[in-house]
PDB file of C-alpha atoms and ligand atoms in Angstrom:
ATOM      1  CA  UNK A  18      43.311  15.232  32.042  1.00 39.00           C
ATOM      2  CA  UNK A  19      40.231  14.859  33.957  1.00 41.00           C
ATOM      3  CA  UNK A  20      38.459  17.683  36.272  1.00 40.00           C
ATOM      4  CA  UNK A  21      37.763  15.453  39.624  1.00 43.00           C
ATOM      5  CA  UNK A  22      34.405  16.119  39.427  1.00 42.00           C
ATOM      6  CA  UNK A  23      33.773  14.174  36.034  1.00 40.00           C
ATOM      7  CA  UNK A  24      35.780  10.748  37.955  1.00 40.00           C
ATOM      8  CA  UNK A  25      33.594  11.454  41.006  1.00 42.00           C
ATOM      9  CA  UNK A  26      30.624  10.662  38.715  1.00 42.00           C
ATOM     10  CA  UNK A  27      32.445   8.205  36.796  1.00 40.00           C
ATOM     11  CA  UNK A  28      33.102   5.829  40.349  1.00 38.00           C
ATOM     12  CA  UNK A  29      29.919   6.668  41.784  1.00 39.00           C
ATOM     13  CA  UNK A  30      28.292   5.166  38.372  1.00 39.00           C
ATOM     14  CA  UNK A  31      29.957   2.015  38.837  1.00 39.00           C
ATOM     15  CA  UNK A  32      29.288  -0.472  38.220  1.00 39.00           C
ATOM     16  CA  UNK A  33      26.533   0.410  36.170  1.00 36.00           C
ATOM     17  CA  UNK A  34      23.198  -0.947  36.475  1.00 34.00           C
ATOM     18  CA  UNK A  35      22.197  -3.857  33.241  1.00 34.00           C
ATOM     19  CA  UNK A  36      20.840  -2.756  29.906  1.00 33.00           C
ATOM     20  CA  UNK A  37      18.244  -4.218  28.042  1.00 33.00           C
ATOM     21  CA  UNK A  38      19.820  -5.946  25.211  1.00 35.00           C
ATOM     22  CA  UNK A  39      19.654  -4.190  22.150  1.00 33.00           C
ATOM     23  CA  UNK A  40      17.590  -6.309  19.757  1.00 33.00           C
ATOM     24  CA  UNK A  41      19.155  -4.157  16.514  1.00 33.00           C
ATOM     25  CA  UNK A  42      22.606  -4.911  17.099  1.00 33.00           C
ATOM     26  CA  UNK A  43      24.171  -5.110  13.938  1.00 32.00           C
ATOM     27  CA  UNK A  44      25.103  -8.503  12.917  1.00 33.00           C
ATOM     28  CA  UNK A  45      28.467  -9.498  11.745  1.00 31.00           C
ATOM     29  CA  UNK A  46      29.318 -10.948   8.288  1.00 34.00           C
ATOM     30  CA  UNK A  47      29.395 -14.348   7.483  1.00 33.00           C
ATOM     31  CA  UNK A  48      31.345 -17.223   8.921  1.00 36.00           C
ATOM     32  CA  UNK A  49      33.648 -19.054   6.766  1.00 37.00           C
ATOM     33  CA  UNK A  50      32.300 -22.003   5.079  1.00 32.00           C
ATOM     34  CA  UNK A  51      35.531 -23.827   7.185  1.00 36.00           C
ATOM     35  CA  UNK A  52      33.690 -23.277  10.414  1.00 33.00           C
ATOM     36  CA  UNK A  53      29.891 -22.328   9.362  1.00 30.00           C
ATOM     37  CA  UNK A  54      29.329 -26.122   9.494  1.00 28.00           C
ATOM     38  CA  UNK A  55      30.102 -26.495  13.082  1.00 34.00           C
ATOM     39  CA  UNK A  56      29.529 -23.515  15.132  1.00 35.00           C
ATOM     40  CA  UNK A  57      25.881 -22.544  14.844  1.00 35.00           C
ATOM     41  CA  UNK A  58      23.439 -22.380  17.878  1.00 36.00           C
ATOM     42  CA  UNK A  59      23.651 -25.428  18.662  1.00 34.00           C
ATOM     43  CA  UNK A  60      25.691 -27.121  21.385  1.00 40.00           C
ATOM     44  CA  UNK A  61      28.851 -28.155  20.633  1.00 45.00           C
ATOM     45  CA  UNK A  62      29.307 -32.071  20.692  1.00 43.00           C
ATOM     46  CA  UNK A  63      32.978 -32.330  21.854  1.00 43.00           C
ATOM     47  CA  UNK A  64      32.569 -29.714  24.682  1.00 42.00           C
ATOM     48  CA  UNK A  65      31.480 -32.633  26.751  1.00 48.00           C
ATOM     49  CA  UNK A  66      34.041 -34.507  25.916  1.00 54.00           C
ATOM     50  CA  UNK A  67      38.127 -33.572  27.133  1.00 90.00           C
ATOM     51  CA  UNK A  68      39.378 -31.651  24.346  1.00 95.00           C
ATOM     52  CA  UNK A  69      41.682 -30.080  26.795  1.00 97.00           C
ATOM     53  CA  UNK A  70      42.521 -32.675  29.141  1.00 96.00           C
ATOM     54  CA  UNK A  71      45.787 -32.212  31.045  1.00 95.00           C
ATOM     55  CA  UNK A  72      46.434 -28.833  30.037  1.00 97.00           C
ATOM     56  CA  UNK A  73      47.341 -26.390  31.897  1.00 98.00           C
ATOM     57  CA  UNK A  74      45.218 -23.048  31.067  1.00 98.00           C
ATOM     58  CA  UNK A  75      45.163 -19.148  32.463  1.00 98.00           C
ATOM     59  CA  UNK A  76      42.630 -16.925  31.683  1.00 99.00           C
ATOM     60  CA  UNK A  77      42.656 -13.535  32.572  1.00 98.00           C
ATOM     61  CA  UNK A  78      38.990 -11.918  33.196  1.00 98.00           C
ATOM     62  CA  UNK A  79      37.065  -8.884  34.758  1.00 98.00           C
ATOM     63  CA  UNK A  80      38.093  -5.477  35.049  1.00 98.00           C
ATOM     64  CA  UNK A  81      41.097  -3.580  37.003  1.00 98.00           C
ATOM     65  CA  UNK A  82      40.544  -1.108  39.311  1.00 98.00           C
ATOM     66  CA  UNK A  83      43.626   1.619  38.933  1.00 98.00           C
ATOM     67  CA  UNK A  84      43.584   3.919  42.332  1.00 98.00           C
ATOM     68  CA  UNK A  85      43.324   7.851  42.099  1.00 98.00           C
ATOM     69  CA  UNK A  86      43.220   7.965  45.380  1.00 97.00           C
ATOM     70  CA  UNK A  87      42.208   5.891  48.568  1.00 97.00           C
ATOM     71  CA  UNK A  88      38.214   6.207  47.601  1.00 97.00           C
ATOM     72  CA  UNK A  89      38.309   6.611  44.216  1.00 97.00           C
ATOM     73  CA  UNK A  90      39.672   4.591  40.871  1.00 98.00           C
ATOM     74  CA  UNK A  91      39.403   4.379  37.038  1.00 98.00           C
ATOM     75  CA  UNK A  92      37.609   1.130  35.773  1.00 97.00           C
ATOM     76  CA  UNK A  93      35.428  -0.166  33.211  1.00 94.00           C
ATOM     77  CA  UNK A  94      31.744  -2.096  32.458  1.00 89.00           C
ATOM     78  CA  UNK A  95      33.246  -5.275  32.268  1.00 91.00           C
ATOM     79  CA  UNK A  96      31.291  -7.897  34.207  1.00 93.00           C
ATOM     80  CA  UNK A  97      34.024 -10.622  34.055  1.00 96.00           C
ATOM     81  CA  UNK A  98      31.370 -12.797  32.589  1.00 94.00           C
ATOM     82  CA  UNK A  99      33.024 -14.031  29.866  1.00 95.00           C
ATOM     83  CA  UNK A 100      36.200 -15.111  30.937  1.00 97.00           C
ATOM     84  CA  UNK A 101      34.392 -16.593  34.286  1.00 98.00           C
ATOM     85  CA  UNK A 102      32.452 -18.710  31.549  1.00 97.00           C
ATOM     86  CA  UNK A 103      35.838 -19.578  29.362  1.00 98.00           C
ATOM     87  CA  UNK A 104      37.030 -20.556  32.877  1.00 98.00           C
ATOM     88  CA  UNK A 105      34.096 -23.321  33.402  1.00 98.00           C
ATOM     89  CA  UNK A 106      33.865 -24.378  29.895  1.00 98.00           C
ATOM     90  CA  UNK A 107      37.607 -25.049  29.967  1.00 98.00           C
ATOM     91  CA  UNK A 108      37.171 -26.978  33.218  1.00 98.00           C
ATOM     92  CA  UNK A 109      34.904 -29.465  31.415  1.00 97.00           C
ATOM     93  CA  UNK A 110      37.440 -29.905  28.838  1.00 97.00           C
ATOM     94  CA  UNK A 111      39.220 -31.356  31.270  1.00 97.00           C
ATOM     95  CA  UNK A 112      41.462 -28.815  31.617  1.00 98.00           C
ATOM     96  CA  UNK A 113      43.487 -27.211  35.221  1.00 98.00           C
ATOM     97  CA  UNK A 114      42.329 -24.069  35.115  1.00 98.00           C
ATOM     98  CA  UNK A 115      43.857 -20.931  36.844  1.00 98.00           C
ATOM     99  CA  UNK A 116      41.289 -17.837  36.522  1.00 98.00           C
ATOM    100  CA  UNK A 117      43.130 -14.328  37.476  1.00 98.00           C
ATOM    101  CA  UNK A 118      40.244 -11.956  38.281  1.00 98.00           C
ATOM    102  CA  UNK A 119      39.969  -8.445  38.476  1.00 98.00           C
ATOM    103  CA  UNK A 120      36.815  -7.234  40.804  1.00 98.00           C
ATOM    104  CA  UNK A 121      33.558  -8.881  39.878  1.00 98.00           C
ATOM    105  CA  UNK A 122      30.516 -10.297  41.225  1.00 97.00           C
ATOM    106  CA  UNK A 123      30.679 -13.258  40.239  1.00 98.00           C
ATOM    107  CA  UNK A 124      31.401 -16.732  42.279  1.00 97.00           C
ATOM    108  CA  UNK A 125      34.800 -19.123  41.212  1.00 96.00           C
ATOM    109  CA  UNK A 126      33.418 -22.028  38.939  1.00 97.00           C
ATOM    110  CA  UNK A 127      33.719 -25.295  40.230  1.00 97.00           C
ATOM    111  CA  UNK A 128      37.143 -26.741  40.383  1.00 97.00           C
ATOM    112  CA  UNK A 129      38.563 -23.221  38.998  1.00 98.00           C
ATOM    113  CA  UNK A 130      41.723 -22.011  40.850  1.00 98.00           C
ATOM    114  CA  UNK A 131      40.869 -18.155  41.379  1.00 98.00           C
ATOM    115  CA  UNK A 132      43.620 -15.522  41.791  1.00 98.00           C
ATOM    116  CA  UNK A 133      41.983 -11.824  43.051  1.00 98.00           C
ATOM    117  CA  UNK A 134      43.513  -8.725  41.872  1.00 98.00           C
ATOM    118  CA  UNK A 135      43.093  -5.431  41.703  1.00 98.00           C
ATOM    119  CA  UNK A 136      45.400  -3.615  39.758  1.00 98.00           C
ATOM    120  CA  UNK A 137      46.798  -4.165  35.784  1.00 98.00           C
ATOM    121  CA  UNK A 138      50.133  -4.710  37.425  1.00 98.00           C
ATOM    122  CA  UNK A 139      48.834  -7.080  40.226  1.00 98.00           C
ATOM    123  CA  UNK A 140      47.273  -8.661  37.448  1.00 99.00           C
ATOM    124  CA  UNK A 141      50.560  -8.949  34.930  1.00 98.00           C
ATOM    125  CA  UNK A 142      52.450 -10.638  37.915  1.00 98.00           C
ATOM    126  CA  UNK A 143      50.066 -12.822  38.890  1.00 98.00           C
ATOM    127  CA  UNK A 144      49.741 -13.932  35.221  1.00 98.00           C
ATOM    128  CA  UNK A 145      53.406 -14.350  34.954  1.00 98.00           C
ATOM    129  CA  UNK A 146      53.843 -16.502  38.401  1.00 98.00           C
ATOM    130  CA  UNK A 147      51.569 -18.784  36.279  1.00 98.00           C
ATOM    131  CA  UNK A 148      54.134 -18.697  33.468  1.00 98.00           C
ATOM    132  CA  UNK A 149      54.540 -21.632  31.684  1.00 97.00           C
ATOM    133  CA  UNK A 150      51.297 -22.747  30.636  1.00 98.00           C
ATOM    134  CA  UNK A 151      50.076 -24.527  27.437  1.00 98.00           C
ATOM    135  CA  UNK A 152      46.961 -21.803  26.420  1.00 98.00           C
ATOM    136  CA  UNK A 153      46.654 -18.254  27.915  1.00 98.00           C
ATOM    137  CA  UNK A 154      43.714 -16.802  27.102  1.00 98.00           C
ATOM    138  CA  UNK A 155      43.134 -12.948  27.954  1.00 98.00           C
ATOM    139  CA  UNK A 156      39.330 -11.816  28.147  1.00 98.00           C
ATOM    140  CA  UNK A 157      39.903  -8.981  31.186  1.00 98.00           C
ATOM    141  CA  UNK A 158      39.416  -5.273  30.111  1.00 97.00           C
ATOM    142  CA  UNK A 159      42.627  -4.333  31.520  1.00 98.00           C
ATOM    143  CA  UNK A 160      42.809  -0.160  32.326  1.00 98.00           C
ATOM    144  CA  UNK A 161      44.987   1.363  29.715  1.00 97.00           C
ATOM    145  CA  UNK A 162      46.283   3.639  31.684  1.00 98.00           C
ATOM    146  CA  UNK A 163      47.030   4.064  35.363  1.00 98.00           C
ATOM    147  CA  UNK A 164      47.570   7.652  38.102  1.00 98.00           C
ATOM    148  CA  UNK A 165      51.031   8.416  37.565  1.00 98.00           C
ATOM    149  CA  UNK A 166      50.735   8.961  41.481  1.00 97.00           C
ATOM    150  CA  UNK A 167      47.718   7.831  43.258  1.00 97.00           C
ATOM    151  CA  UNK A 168      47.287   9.981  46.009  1.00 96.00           C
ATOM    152  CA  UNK A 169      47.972   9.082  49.283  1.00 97.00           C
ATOM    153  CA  UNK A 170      44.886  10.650  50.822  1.00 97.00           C
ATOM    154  CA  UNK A 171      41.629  11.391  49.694  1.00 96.00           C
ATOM    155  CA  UNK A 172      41.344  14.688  47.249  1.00 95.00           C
ATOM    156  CA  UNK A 173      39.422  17.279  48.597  1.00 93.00           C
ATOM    157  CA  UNK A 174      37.487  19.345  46.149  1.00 92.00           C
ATOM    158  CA  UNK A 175      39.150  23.189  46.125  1.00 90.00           C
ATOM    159  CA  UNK A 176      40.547  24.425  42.268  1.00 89.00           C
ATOM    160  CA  UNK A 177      37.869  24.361  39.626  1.00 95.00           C
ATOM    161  CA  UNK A 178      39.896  22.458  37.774  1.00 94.00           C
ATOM    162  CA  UNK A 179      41.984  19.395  38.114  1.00 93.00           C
ATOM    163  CA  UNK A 180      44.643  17.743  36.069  1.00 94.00           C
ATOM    164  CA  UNK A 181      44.788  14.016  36.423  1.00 95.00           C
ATOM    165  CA  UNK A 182      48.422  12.576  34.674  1.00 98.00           C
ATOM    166  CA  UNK A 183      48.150   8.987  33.856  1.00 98.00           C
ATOM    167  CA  UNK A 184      50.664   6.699  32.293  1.00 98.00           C
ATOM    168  CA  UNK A 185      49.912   3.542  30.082  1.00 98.00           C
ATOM    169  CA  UNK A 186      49.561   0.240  31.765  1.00 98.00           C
ATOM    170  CA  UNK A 187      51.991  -3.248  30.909  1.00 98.00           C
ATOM    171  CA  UNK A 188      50.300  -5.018  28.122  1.00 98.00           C
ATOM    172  CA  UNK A 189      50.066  -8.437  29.722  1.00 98.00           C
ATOM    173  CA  UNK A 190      48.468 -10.185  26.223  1.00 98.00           C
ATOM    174  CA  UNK A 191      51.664  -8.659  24.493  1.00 98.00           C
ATOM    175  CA  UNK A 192      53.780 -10.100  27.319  1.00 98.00           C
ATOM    176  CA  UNK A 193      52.755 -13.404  27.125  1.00 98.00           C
ATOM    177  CA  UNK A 194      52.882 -13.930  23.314  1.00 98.00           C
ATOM    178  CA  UNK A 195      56.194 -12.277  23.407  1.00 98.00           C
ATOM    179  CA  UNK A 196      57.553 -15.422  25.311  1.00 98.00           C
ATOM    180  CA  UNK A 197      60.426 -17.430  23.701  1.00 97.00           C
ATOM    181  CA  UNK A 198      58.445 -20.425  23.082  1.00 95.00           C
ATOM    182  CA  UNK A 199      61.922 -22.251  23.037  1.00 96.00           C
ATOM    183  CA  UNK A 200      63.596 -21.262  26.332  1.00 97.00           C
ATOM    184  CA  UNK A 201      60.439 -19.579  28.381  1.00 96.00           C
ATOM    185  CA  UNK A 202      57.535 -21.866  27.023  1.00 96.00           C
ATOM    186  CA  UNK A 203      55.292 -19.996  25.019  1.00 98.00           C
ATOM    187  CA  UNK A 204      51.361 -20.847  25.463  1.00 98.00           C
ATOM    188  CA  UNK A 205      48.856 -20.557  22.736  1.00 98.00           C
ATOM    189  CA  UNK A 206      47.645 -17.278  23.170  1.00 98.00           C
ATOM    190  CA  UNK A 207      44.111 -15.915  22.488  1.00 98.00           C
ATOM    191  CA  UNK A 208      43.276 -12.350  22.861  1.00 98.00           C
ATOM    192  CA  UNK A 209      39.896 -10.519  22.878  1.00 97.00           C
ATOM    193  CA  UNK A 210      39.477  -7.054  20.845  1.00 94.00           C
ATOM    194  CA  UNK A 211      35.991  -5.122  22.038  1.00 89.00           C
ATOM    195  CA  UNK A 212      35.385  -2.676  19.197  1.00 89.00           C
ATOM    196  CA  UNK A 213      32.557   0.119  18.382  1.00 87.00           C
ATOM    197  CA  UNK A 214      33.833   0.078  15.001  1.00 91.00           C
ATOM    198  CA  UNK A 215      35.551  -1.641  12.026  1.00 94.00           C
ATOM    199  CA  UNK A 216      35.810  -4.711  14.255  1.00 92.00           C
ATOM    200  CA  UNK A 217      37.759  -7.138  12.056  1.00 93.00           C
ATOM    201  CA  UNK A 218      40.222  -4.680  11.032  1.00 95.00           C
ATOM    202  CA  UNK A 219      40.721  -3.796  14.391  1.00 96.00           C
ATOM    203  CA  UNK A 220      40.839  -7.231  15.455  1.00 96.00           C
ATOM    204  CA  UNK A 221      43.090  -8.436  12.282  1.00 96.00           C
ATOM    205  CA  UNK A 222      45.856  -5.483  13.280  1.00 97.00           C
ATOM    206  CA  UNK A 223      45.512  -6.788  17.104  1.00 97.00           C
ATOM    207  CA  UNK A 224      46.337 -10.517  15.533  1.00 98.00           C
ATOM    208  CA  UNK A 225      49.442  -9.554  14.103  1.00 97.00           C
ATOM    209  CA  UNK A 226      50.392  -6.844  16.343  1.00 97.00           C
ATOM    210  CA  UNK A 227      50.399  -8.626  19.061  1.00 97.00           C
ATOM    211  CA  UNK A 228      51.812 -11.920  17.811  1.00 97.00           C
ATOM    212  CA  UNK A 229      48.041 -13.615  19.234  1.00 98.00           C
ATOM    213  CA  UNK A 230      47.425 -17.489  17.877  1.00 98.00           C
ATOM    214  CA  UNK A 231      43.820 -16.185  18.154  1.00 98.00           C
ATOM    215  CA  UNK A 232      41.401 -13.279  18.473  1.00 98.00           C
ATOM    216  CA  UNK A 233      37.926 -13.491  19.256  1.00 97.00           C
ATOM    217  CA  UNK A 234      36.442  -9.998  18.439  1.00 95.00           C
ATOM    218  CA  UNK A 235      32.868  -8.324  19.585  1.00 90.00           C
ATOM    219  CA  UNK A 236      31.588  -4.742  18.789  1.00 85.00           C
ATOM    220  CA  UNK A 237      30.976  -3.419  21.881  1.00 81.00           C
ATOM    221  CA  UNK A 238      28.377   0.100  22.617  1.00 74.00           C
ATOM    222  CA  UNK A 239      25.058   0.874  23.853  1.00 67.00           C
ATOM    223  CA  UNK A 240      23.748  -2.658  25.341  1.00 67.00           C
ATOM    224  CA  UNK A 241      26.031  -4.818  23.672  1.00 67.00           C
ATOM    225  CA  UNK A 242      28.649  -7.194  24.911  1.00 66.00           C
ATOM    226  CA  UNK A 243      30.063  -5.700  28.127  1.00 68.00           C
ATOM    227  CA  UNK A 244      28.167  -6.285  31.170  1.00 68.00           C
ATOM    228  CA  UNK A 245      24.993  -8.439  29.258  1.00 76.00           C
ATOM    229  CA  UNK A 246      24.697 -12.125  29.458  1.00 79.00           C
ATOM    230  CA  UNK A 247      24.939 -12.850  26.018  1.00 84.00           C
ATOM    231  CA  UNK A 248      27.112 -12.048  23.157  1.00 87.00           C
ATOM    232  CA  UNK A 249      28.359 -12.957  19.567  1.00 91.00           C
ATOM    233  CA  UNK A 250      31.975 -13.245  18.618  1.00 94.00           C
ATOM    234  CA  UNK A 251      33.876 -13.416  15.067  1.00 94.00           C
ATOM    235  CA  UNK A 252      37.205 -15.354  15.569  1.00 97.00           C
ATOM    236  CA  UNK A 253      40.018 -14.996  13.562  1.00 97.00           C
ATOM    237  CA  UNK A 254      43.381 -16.743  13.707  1.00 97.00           C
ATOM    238  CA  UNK A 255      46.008 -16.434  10.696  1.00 96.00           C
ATOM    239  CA  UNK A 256      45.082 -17.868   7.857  1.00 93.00           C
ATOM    240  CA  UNK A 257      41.194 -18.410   9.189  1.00 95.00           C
ATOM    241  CA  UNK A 258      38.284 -17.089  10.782  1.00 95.00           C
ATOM    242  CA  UNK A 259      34.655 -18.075  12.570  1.00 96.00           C
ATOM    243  CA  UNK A 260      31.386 -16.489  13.164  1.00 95.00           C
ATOM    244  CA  UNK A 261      30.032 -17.508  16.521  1.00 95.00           C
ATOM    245  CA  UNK A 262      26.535 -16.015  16.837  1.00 93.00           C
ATOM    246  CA  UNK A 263      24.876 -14.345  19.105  1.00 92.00           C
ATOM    247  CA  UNK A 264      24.108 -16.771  22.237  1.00 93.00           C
ATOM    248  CA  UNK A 265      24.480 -16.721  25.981  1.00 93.00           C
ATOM    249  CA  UNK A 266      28.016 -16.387  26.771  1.00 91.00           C
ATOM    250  CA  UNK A 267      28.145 -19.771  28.822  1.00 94.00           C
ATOM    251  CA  UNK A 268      27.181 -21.510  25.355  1.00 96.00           C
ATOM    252  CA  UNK A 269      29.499 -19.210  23.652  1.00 96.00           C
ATOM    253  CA  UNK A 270      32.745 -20.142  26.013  1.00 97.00           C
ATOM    254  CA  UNK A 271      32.128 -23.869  25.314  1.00 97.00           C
ATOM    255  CA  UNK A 272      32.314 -23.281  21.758  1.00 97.00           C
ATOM    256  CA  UNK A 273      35.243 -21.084  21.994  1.00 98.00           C
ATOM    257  CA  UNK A 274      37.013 -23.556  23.846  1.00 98.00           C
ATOM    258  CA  UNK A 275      36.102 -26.372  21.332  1.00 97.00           C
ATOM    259  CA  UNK A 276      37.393 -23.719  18.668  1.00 97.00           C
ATOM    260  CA  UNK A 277      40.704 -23.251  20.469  1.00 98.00           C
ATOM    261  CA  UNK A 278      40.971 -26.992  21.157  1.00 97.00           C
ATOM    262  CA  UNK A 279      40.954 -27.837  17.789  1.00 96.00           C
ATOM    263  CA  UNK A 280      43.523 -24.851  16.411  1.00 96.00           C
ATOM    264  CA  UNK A 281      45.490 -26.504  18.916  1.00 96.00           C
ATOM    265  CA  UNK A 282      45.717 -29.708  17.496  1.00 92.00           C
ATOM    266  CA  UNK A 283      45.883 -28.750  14.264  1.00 89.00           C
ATOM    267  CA  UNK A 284      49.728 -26.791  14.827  1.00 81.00           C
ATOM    268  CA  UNK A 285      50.494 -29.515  16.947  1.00 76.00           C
TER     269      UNK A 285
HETATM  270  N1  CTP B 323      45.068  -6.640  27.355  1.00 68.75           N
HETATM  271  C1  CTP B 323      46.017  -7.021  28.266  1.00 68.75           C
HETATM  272  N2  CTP B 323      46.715  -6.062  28.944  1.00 68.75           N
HETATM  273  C2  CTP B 323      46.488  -4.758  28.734  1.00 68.75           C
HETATM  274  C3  CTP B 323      45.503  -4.372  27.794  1.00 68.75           C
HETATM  275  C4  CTP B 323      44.820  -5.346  27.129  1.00 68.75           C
HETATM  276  O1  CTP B 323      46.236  -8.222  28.474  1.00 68.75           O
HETATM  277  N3  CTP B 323      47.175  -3.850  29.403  1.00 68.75           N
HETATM  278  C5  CTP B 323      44.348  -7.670  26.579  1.00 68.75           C
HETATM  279  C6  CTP B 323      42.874  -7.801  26.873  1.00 68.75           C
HETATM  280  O2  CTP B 323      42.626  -8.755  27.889  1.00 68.75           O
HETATM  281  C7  CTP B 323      42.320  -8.240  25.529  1.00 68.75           C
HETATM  282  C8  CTP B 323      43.185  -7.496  24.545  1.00 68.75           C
HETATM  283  O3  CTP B 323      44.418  -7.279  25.218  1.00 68.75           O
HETATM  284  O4  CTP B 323      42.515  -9.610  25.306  1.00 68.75           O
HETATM  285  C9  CTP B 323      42.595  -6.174  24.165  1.00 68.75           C
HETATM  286  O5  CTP B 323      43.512  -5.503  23.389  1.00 68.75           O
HETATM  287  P1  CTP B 323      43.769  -3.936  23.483  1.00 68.75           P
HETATM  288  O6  CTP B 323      44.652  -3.597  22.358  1.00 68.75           O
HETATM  289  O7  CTP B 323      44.292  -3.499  24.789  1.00 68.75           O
HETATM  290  O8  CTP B 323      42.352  -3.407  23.386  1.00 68.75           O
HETATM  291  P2  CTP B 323      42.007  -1.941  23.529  1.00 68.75           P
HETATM  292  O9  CTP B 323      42.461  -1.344  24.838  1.00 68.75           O
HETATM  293  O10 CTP B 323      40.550  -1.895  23.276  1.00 68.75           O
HETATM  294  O11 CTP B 323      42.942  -1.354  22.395  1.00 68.75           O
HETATM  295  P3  CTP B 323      42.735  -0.084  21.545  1.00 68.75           P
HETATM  296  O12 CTP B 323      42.865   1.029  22.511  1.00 68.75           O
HETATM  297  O13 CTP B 323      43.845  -0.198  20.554  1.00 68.75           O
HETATM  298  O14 CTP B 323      41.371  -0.245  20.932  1.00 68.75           O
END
């Protein structure tokens, strides 16, 4: 699919140097008057609080590195950021947190279990060794697809062209809201959907197709989202939705998790 010479250029751009944010980015429509009340810029009041106290939460974060050889992968911008942040906001909610990370830069949060992998499929069994939990929440940009067969040594440069066969990677999101919530324990399951366009019809068909309790969606593109410190998310769950604006992504987790905490109680 790809001549070698375009992934040489891809890995040896990675990861990427940080953008300026782009002060244009377009915003996103209105919240719901449900939620508008609550989540604006300010801080959340019951994030100090233990709105998840005694739960049990995975969260799923960075990006996966599938091999094309031993010096050379396919991977994405993501910085991990968010879900490191989800990871410490849910700590303060009081919560035992188990964060399965693909390659980032970043350090553990305090009192956050971390779990290192490289791979989609490292990453779908770790997740599932973790299996039950009560919430799952899945912010890593997971590699679609894999190398049908990695190469066992490094691929030297000879045919002008070079076909790369990949196959598609385990949906581990899918996996996890596919449990039987009556004989495998089924956790409440939030997904994320990074979009360049339409976002909440994207994220809308990702809510039902995938069975999610929850989506938190963010258009993604030049200087936006992936690999910046801040961000703005529109979460939808069925039946509902919220507009969290733009704000550093530390803020942002702590109102996610208050958001989650309370969808929670409410089906309980
Ligand atoms: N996800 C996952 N396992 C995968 C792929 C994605 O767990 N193999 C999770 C991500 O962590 C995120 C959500 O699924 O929470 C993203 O959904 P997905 O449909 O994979 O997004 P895209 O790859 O952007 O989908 P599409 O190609 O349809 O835009």
């Amino acid at each position: 699919l790809e001549p070698l010479e375009l992934v040489d250029q891809l890995v040896r751009h990675m990861p990427p140097s940080p953008r300026p944010s782009d002060p244009s980015s377009p915003s996103l429509p209105a919240s719901m008057p449900e939620a508008s009340s609550r989540f604006g810029p300010r801080e959340p009041a019951g994030s100090g609080g233990r709105a998840l106290a005694g739960q049990k939460v995975v969260i799923t974060a960075g990006p996966t590195r599938e091999a094309i050889d031993p010096v050379r992968f396919i991977s994405n911008r993501s910085s991990g950021r968010m879900g490191y942040a989800l990871a410490e906001a849910a700590c303060e909610a009081g919560a035992e947190v188990v964060l399965i990370s693909g390659p980032t830069a970043l350090p553990a949060p305090k009192g956050v279990t971390r779990i290192d992998v490289e791979t989609a499929l490292q990453m779908r069994a770790a997740v599932l060794e973790q299996m039950p939990c009560d919430l799952f929440i899945a912010t890593a940009a997971v590699a679609d697809y894999r190398a049908a067969e990695p190469a066992p040594g490094k691929i030297k440069k000879s045919a002008d062209e070079l076909e790369l066969r990949l196959v598609k990677n385990p949906d581990i999101l899918s996996e996890v809201a596919s449990r039987d919530p009556h004989t495998e324990g089924r956790p409440f399951t939030v997904g994320f959907a990074a979009e360049t366009d339409h976002v909440l019809e994207h994220a809308r068909d990702k809510l039902v197709r995938k069975r999610l309790d929850m989506i938190a969606a963010n258009r993604v593109g030049e200087g936006l989202a992936f690999d910046q410190p801040d961000n703005a998310l529109t979460v939808l769950w069925p039946g509902g939705q919220a507009e969290l604006p733009k704000a550093d992504k530390r803020l942002l987790a702590r109102q996610l998790i208050e958001l989650i905490a309370q969808r929670i109680d409410q089906r309980a």
